[in-house]
Coordinates of C-alpha atoms and ligand atoms in Angstrom, one line a residue:
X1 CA 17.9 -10.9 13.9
X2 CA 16.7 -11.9 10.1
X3 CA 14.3 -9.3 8.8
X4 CA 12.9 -9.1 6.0
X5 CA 9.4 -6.9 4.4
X6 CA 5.7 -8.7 3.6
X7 CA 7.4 -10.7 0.8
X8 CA 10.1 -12.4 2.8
X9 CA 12.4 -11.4 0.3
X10 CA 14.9 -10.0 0.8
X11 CA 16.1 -11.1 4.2
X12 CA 18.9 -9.0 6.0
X13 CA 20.3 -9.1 9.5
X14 CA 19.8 -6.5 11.4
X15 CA 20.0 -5.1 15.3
X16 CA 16.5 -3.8 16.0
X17 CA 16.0 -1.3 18.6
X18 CA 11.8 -0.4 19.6
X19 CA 10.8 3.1 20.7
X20 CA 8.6 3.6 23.4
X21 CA 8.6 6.8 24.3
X22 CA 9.1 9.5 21.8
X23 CA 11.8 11.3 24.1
X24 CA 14.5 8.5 23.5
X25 CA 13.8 9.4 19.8
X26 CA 16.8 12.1 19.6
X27 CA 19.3 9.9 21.9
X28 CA 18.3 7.0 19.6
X29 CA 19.2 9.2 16.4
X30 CA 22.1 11.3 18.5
X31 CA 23.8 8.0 19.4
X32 CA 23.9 5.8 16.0
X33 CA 26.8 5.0 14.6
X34 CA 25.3 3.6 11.5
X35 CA 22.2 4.9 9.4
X36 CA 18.8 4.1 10.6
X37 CA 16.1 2.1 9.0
X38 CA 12.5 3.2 10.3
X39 CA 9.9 0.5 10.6
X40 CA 6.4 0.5 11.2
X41 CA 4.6 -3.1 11.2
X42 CA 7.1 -4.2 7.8
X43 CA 3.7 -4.7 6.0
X44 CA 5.5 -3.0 3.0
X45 CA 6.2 -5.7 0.6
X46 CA 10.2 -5.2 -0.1
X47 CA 13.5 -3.5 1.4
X48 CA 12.0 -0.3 2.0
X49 CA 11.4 -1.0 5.9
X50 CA 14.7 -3.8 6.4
X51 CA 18.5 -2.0 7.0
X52 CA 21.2 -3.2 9.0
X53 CA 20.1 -1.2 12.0
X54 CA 16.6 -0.3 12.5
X55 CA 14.6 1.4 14.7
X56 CA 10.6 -0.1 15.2
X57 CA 7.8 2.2 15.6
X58 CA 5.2 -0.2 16.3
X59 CA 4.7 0.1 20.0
X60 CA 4.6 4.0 19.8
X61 CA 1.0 3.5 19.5
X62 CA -0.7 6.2 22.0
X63 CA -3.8 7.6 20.8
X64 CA -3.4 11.5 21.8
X65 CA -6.7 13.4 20.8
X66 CA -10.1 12.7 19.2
X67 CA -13.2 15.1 18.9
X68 CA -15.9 13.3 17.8
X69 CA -18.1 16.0 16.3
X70 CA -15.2 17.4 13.8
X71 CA -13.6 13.7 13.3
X72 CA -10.0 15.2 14.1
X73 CA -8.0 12.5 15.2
X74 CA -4.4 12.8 16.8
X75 CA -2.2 9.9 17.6
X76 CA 1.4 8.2 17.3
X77 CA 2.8 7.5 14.3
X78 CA 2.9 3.6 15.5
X79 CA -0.9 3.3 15.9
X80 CA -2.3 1.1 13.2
X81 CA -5.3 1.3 11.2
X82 CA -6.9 -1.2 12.9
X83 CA -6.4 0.0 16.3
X84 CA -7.9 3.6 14.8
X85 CA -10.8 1.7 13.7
X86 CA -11.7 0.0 16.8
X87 CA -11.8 3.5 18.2
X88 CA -13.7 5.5 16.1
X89 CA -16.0 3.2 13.7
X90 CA -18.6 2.8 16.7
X91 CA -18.4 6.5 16.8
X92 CA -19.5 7.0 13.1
X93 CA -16.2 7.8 11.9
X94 CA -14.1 5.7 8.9
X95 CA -10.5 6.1 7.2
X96 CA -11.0 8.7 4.8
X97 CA -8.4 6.1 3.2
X98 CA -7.3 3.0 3.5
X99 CA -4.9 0.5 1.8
X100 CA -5.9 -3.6 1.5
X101 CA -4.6 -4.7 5.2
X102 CA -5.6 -2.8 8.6
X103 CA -2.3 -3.7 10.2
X104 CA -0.2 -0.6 8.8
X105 CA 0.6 2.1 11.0
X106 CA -0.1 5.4 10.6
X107 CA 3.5 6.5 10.4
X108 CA 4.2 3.8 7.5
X109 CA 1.2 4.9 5.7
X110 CA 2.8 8.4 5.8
X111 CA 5.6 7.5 4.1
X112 CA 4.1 5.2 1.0
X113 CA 1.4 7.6 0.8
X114 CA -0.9 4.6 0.4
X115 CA -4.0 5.1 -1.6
X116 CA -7.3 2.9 -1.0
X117 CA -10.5 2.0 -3.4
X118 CA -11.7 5.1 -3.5
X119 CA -8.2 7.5 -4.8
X120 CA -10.5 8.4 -8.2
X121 CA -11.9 10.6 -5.8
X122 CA -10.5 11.1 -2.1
X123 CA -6.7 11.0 -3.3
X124 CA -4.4 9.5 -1.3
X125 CA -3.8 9.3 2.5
X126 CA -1.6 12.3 3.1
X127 CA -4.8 14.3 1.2
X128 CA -6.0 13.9 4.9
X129 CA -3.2 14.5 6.9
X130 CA -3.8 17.9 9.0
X131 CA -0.2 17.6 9.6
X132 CA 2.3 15.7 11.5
X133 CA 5.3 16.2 14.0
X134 CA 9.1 14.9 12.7
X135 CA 12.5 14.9 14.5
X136 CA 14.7 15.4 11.6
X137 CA 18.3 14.8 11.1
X138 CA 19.4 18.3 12.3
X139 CA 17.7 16.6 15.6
X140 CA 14.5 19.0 15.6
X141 CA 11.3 18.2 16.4
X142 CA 9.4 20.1 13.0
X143 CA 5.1 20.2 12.7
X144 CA 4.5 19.7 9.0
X145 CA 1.4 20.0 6.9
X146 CA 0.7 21.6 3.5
X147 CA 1.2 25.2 4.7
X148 CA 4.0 24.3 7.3
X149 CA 7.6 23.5 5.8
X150 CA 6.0 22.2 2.9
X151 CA 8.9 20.7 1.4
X152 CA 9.2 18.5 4.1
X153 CA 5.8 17.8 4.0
X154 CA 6.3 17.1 0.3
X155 CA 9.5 15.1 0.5
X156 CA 8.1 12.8 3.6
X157 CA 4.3 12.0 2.2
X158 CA 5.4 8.9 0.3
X159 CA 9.2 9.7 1.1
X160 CA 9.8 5.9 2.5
X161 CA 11.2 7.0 5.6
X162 CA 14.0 9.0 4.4
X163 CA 13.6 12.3 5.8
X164 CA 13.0 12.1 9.3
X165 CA 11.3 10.0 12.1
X166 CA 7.7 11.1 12.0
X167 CA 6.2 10.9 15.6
X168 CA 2.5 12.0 15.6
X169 CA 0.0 13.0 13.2
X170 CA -3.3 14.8 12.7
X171 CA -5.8 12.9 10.6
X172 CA -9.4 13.9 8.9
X173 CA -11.7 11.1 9.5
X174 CA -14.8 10.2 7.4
X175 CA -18.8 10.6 8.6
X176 CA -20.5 7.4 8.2
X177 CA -23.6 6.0 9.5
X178 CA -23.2 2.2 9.2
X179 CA -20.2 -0.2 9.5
X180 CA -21.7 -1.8 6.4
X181 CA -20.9 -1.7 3.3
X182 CA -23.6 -1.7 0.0
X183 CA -21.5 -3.8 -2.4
X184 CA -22.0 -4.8 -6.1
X185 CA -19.7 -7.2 -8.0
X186 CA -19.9 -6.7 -11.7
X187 CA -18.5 -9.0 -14.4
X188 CA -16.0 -8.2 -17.3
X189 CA -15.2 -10.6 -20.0
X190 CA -11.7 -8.5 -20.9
X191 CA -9.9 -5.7 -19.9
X192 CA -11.9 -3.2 -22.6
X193 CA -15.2 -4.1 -20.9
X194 CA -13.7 -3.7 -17.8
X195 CA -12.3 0.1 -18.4
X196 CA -15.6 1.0 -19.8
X197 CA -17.2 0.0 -16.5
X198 CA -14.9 1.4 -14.4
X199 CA -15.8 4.6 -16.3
X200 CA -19.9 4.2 -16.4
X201 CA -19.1 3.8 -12.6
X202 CA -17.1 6.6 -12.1
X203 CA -19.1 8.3 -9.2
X204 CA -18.7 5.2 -6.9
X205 CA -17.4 5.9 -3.9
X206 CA -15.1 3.0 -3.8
X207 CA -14.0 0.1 -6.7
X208 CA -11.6 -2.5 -7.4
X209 CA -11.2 -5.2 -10.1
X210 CA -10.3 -8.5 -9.4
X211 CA -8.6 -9.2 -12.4
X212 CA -7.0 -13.2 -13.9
X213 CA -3.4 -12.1 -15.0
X214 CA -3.5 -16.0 -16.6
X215 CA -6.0 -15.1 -19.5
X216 CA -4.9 -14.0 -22.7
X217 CA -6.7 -13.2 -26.1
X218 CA -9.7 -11.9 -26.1
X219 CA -10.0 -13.2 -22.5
X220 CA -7.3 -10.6 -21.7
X221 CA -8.3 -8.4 -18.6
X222 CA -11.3 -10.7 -17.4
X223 CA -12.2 -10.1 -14.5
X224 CA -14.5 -8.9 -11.7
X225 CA -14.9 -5.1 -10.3
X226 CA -16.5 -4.7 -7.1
X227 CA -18.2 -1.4 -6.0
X228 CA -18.6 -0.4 -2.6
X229 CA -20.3 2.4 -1.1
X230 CA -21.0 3.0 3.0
X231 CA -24.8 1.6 3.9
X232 CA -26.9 4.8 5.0
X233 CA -28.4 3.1 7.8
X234 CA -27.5 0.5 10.1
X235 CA -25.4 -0.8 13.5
X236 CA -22.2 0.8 13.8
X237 CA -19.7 -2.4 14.5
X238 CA -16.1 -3.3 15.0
X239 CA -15.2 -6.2 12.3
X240 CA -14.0 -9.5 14.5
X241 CA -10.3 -10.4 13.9
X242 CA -9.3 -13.7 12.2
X243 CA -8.6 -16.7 13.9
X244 CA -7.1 -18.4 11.2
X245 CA -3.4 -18.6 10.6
X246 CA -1.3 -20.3 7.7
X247 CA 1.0 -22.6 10.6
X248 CA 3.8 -22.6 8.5
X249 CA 5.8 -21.8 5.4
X250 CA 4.0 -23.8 2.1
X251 CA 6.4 -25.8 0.0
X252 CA 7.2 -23.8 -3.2
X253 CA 5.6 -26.0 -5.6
X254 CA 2.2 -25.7 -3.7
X255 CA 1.2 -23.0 -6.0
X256 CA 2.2 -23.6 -9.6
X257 CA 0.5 -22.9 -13.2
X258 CA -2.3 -25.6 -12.6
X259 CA -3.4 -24.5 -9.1
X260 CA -3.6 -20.6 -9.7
X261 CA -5.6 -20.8 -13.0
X262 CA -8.1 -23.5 -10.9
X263 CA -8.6 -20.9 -8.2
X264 CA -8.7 -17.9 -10.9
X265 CA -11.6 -20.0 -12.9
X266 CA -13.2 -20.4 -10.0
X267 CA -13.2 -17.1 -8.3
X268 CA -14.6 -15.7 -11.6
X269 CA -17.6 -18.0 -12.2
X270 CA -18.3 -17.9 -8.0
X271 CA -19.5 -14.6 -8.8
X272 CA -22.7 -14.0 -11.1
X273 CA -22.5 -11.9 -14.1
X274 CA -24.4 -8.6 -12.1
X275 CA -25.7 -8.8 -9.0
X276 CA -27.9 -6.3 -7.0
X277 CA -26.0 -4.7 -4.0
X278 CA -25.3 -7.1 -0.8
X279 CA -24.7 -5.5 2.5
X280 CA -21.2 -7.0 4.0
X281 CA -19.8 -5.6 6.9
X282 CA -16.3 -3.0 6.0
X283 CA -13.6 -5.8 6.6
X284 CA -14.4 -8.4 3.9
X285 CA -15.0 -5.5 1.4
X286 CA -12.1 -3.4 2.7
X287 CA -9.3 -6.4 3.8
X288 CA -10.3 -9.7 2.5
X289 CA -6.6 -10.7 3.3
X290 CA -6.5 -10.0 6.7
X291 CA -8.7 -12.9 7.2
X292 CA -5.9 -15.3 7.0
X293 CA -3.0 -14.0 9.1
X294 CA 0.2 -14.9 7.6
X295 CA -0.8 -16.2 4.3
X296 CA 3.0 -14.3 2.9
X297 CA 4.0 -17.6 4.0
X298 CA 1.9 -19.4 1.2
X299 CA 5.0 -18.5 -1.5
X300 CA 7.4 -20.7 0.2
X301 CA 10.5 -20.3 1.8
X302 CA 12.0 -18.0 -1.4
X303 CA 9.3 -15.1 -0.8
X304 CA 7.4 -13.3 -3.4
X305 CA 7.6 -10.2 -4.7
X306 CA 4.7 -7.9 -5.3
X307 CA 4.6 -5.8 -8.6
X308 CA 2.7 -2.5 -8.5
X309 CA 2.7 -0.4 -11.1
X310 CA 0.7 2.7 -12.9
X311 CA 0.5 3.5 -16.1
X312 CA -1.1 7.3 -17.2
X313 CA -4.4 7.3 -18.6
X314 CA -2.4 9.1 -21.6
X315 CA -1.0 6.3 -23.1
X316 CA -4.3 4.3 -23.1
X317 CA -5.7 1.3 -22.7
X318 CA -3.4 0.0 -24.6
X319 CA -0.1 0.1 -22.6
X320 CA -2.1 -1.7 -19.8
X321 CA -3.1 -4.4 -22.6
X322 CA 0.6 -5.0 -23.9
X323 CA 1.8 -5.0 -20.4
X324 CA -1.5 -7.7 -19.7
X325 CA 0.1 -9.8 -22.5
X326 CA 3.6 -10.3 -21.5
X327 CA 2.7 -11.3 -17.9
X328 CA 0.0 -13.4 -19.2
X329 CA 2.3 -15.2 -21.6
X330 CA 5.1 -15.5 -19.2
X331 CA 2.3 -17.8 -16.9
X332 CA 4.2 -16.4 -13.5
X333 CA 1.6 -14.6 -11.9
X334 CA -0.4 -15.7 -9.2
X335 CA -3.6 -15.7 -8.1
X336 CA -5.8 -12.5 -9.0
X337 CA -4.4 -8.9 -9.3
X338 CA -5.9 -6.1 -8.6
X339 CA -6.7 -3.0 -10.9
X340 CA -7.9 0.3 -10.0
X341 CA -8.4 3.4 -11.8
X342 CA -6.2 6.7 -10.2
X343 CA -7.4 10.2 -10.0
X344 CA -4.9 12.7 -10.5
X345 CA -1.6 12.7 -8.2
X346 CA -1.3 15.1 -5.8
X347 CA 2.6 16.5 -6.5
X348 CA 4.2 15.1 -3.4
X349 CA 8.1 14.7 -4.5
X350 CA 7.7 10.5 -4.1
X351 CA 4.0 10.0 -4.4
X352 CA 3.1 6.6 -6.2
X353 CA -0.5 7.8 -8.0
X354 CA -1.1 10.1 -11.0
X355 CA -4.0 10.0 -13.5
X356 CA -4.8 6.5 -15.0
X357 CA -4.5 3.0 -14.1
X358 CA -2.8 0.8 -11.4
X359 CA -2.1 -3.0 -11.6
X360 CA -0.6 -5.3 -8.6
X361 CA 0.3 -8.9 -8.3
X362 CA 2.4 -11.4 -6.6
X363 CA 5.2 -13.3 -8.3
X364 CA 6.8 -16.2 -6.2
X365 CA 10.7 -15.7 -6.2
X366 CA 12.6 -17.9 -8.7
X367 CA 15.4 -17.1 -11.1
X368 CA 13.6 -16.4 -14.0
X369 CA 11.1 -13.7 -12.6
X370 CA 13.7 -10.8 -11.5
X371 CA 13.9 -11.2 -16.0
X372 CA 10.6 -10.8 -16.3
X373 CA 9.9 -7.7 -14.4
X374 CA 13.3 -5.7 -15.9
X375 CA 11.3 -5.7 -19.0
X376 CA 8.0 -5.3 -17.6
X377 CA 9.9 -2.3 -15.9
X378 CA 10.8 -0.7 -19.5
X379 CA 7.1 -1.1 -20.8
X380 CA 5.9 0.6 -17.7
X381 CA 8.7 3.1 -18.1
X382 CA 8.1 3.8 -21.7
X383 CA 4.1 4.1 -21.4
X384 CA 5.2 7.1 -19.0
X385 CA 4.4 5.1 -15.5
X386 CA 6.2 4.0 -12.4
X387 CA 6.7 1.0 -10.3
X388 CA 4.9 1.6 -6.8
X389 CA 8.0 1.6 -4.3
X390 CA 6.3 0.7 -1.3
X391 CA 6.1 -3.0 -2.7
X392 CA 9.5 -2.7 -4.6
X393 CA 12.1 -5.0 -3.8
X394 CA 14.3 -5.0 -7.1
X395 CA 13.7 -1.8 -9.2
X396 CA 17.2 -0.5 -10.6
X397 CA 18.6 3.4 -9.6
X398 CA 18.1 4.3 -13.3
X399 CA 14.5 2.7 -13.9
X400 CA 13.4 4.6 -10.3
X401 CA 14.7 8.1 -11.8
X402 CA 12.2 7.9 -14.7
X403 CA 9.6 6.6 -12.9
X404 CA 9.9 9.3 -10.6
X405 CA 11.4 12.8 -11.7
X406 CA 10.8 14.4 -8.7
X407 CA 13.6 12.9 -7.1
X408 CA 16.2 15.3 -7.4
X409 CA 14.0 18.1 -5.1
X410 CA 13.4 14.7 -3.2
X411 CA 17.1 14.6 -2.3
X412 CA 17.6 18.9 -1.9
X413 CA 14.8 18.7 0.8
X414 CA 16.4 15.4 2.6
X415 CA 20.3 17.5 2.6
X416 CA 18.3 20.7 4.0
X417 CA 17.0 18.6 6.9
X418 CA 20.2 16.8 7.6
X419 CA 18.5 13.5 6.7
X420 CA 21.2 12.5 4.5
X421 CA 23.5 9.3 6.1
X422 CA 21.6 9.1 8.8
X423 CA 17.7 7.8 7.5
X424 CA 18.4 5.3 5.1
X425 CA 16.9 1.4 4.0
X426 CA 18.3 -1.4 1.9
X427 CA 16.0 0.2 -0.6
X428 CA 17.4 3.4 -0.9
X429 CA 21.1 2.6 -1.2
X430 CA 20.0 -0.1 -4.1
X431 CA 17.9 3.3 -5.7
X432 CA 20.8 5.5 -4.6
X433 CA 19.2 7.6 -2.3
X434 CA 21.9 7.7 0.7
Ligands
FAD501 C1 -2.2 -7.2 2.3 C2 -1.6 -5.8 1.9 C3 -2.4 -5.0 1.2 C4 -2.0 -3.7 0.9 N1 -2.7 -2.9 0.2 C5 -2.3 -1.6 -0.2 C6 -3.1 -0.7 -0.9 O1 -4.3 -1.0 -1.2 N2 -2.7 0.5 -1.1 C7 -1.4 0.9 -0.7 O2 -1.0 2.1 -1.0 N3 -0.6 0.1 0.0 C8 -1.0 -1.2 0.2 N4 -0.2 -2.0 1.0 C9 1.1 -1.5 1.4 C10 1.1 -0.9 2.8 O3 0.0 -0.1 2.9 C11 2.3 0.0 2.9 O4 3.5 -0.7 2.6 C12 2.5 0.7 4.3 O5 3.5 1.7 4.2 C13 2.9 -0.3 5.4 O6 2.9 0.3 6.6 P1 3.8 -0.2 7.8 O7 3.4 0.5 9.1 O8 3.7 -1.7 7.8 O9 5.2 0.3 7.4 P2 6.6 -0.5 7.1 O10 6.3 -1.5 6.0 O11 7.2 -0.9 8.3 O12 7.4 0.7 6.4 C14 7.0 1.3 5.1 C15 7.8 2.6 4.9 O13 7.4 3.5 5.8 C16 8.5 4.1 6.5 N5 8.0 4.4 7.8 C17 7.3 3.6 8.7 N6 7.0 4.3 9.8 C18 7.5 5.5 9.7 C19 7.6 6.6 10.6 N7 7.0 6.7 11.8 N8 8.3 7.7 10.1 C20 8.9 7.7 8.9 N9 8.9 6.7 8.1 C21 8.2 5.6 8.5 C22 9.5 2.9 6.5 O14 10.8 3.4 6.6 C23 9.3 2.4 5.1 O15 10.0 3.1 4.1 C24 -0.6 -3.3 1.3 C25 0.1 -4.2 2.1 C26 -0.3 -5.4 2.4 C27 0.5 -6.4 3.2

């Protein structure tokens, strides 16, 4: 079948074989003739989840355990977030974090070490991993966490599937008395105004900026940062799902220059300049794009790709600002990006976050954009950042080294645990990673 990541670029063929049961794991991984590709629910944006032959996790979704008074949850590594949630938020209990869509498994979230709203101060999701069961390449089941084979703990937490199939895992839940959310959107005319708010807001639990990549000059940065915190009191309630789908792919020229700085404008003056909290229930705050299903299929039959990057609150504001201009100029990005501020990284050999700031936007496939983002890519490179791989589709084997110089203990864990030629993706043989 074709297969491609969130994006829809790239597209690959590929044989695609489901586990059900953990126990055909080791015949599935004894048996291949070819390296495998793990897959969760392919909500990663590029090539990290798509390879010739893959292997989807997605119905290996078994809860296993729950105690409800420590918040200790146990389950398959194909369970999503949204299935966890329907379980435990009428119990009280939350993601201690969660990325921008519910439909991730636990597994895949494992593996980009995903980081929500709140990282400033809860880190990112393998911060509340207890531990997790792998089968490995040497075809042994291992049970990881940060005292237990920590350098495969290490390697796998944000390790894009490459060092073994991870089956289960142990997860630290949050307390919370309401399904609500107190929420407080806050205005910034630029990007200065924005960090300074970001900073006067430090101790919120969760915030995100909303940020027009379209505006340049003193407009630079403007934007909107929304701060979240859970209500104190109130009914504890599962979100509904959305019933509305995008029925088919858009035509390209759908969303151009015009259309995206309409929408932008009018995002920004929708919301007033300070408002006093609302109380919204955790999915519009927490997924707002979950509420159209499908809307990937709004860039057109090319794909998008997203861009995530961080830049180290070392080099300033002003490598985000330079970096601000030259998308700004270019005119290609689309609708609003999102900014959030990162507390420090937490050493994992692949991990995306370290201290400072992270920016992420869509750019609709066409020949000039793969351009654009090299040389975005040696900004972000030279300001002492990296490009988040987990929405990577086009990075180069050089450019990833920088970003991440870890990788070379990255690769002596994988050949310890056999994982070499046998756990591999269309990303890693572009990053060199085999
Ligand atoms: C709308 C949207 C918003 C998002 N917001 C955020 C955000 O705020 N923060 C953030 O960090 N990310 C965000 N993401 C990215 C997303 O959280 C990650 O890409 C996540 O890894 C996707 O999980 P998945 O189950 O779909 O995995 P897939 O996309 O299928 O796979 C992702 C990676 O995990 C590996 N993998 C999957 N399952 C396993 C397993 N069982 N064992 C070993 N490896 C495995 C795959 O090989 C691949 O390398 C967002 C994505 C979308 C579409």
């Amino acid at each position: 079948m074709k297969l491609h990541g969130w994006g829809r670029y790239p597209v690959v063929d590929a044989t695609v074989s489901h586990l059900v049961r953990e126990q055909s794991a080791l015949q599935l991984i004894t048996n291949t003739q070819q390296p495998l590709t793990i897959r969760g629910l392919g909500r990663s944006y590029g090539d990290s989840s798509i390879g010739s032959n893959v292997i989807d996790l997605s119905l290996q979704d078994r809860f296993i355990g729950f105690d409800q008074t420590t918040g200790l949850l146990e389950c398959e590594a194909g369970t999503s977030l949204h299935d966890i949630l329907k379980l435990i938020v009428p119990k009280g209990w939350f993601l201690p974090v969660t990325p921008g869509t519910q439909f991730v498994t636990v597994g895949g979230a494992i593996a980009s070490d995903v980081h929500g709203k709140n990282h400033h101060l809860d880190g990112s999701f393998s911060q509340h991993v207890e531990s997790f069961r792998i089968l490995t390449g040497l075809k042994e089941i291992l049970e990881c966490s940060a005292g237990q084979h920590p350098d495969l703990f290490s390697a796998t937490c944000g390790g894009m599937g490459l060092t073994g199939l991870i089956l289960s895992a142990r997860i630290r839940l949050r307390r919370i008395a309401s399904s609500d959310i107190l929420c407080r959107s806050l205005r910034a005319e630029n990007l200065e105004q924005l960090i300074t708010l970001f900073e006067e807001h430090a101790a919120s639990p969760y915030s995100v900026a909303w940020i027009d990549c379209l505006k340049g000059g003193n407009q630079l940065g403007r934007s909107i940062l929304m701060l979240g915190e859970h209500a104190k009191d109130g009914a504890l309630q599962v979100a509904p799902d959305s019933a509305i789908t995008v029925p088919g792919i858009f035509p390209g020229a759908a969303l151009n220059r015009a259309t995206i700085t309409a929408f932008n404008t009018l995002y920004y003056h929708r919301s007033p300049k300070s408002t006093a909290a609302q109380r919204i229930a955790y999915r519009p705050y927490f997924y707002p794009l979950d509420s159209l299903n499908h809307w990937n299929r709004m860039y057109g039959h090319q794909g998008f790709v997203q861009y995530q990057f961080m830049v180290p609150k070392s080099a300033g504001s002003g490598a985000m600002r330079k970096i601000l201009e030259a998308i700004s100029a270019s005119g290609k990005g689309s609708f609003l990006a999102v900014l959030k501020t990162f507390g420090p990284g937490n050493g994992n050999d692949l991990s995306f976050p370290g201290e400072g700031w992270t920016l992420a936007l869509d750019f609709r496939c066409d020949s000039s954009v793969f351009a654009l983002l090299d040389r975005l890519d040696a900004m972000v490179l030279e300001a002492g950042g990296r490009v988040y791989l987990t929405k990577d589709a086009r990075l180069k084997a050089a450019d990833f080294r920088r970003g991440y110089p870890n990788w070379e203990r990255f690769e002596a864990t994988r050949a310890r645990h056999g994982a070499h030629g046998l756990f591999a993706s269309a990303q890693s043989v572009r990053l060199g990673l085999l």
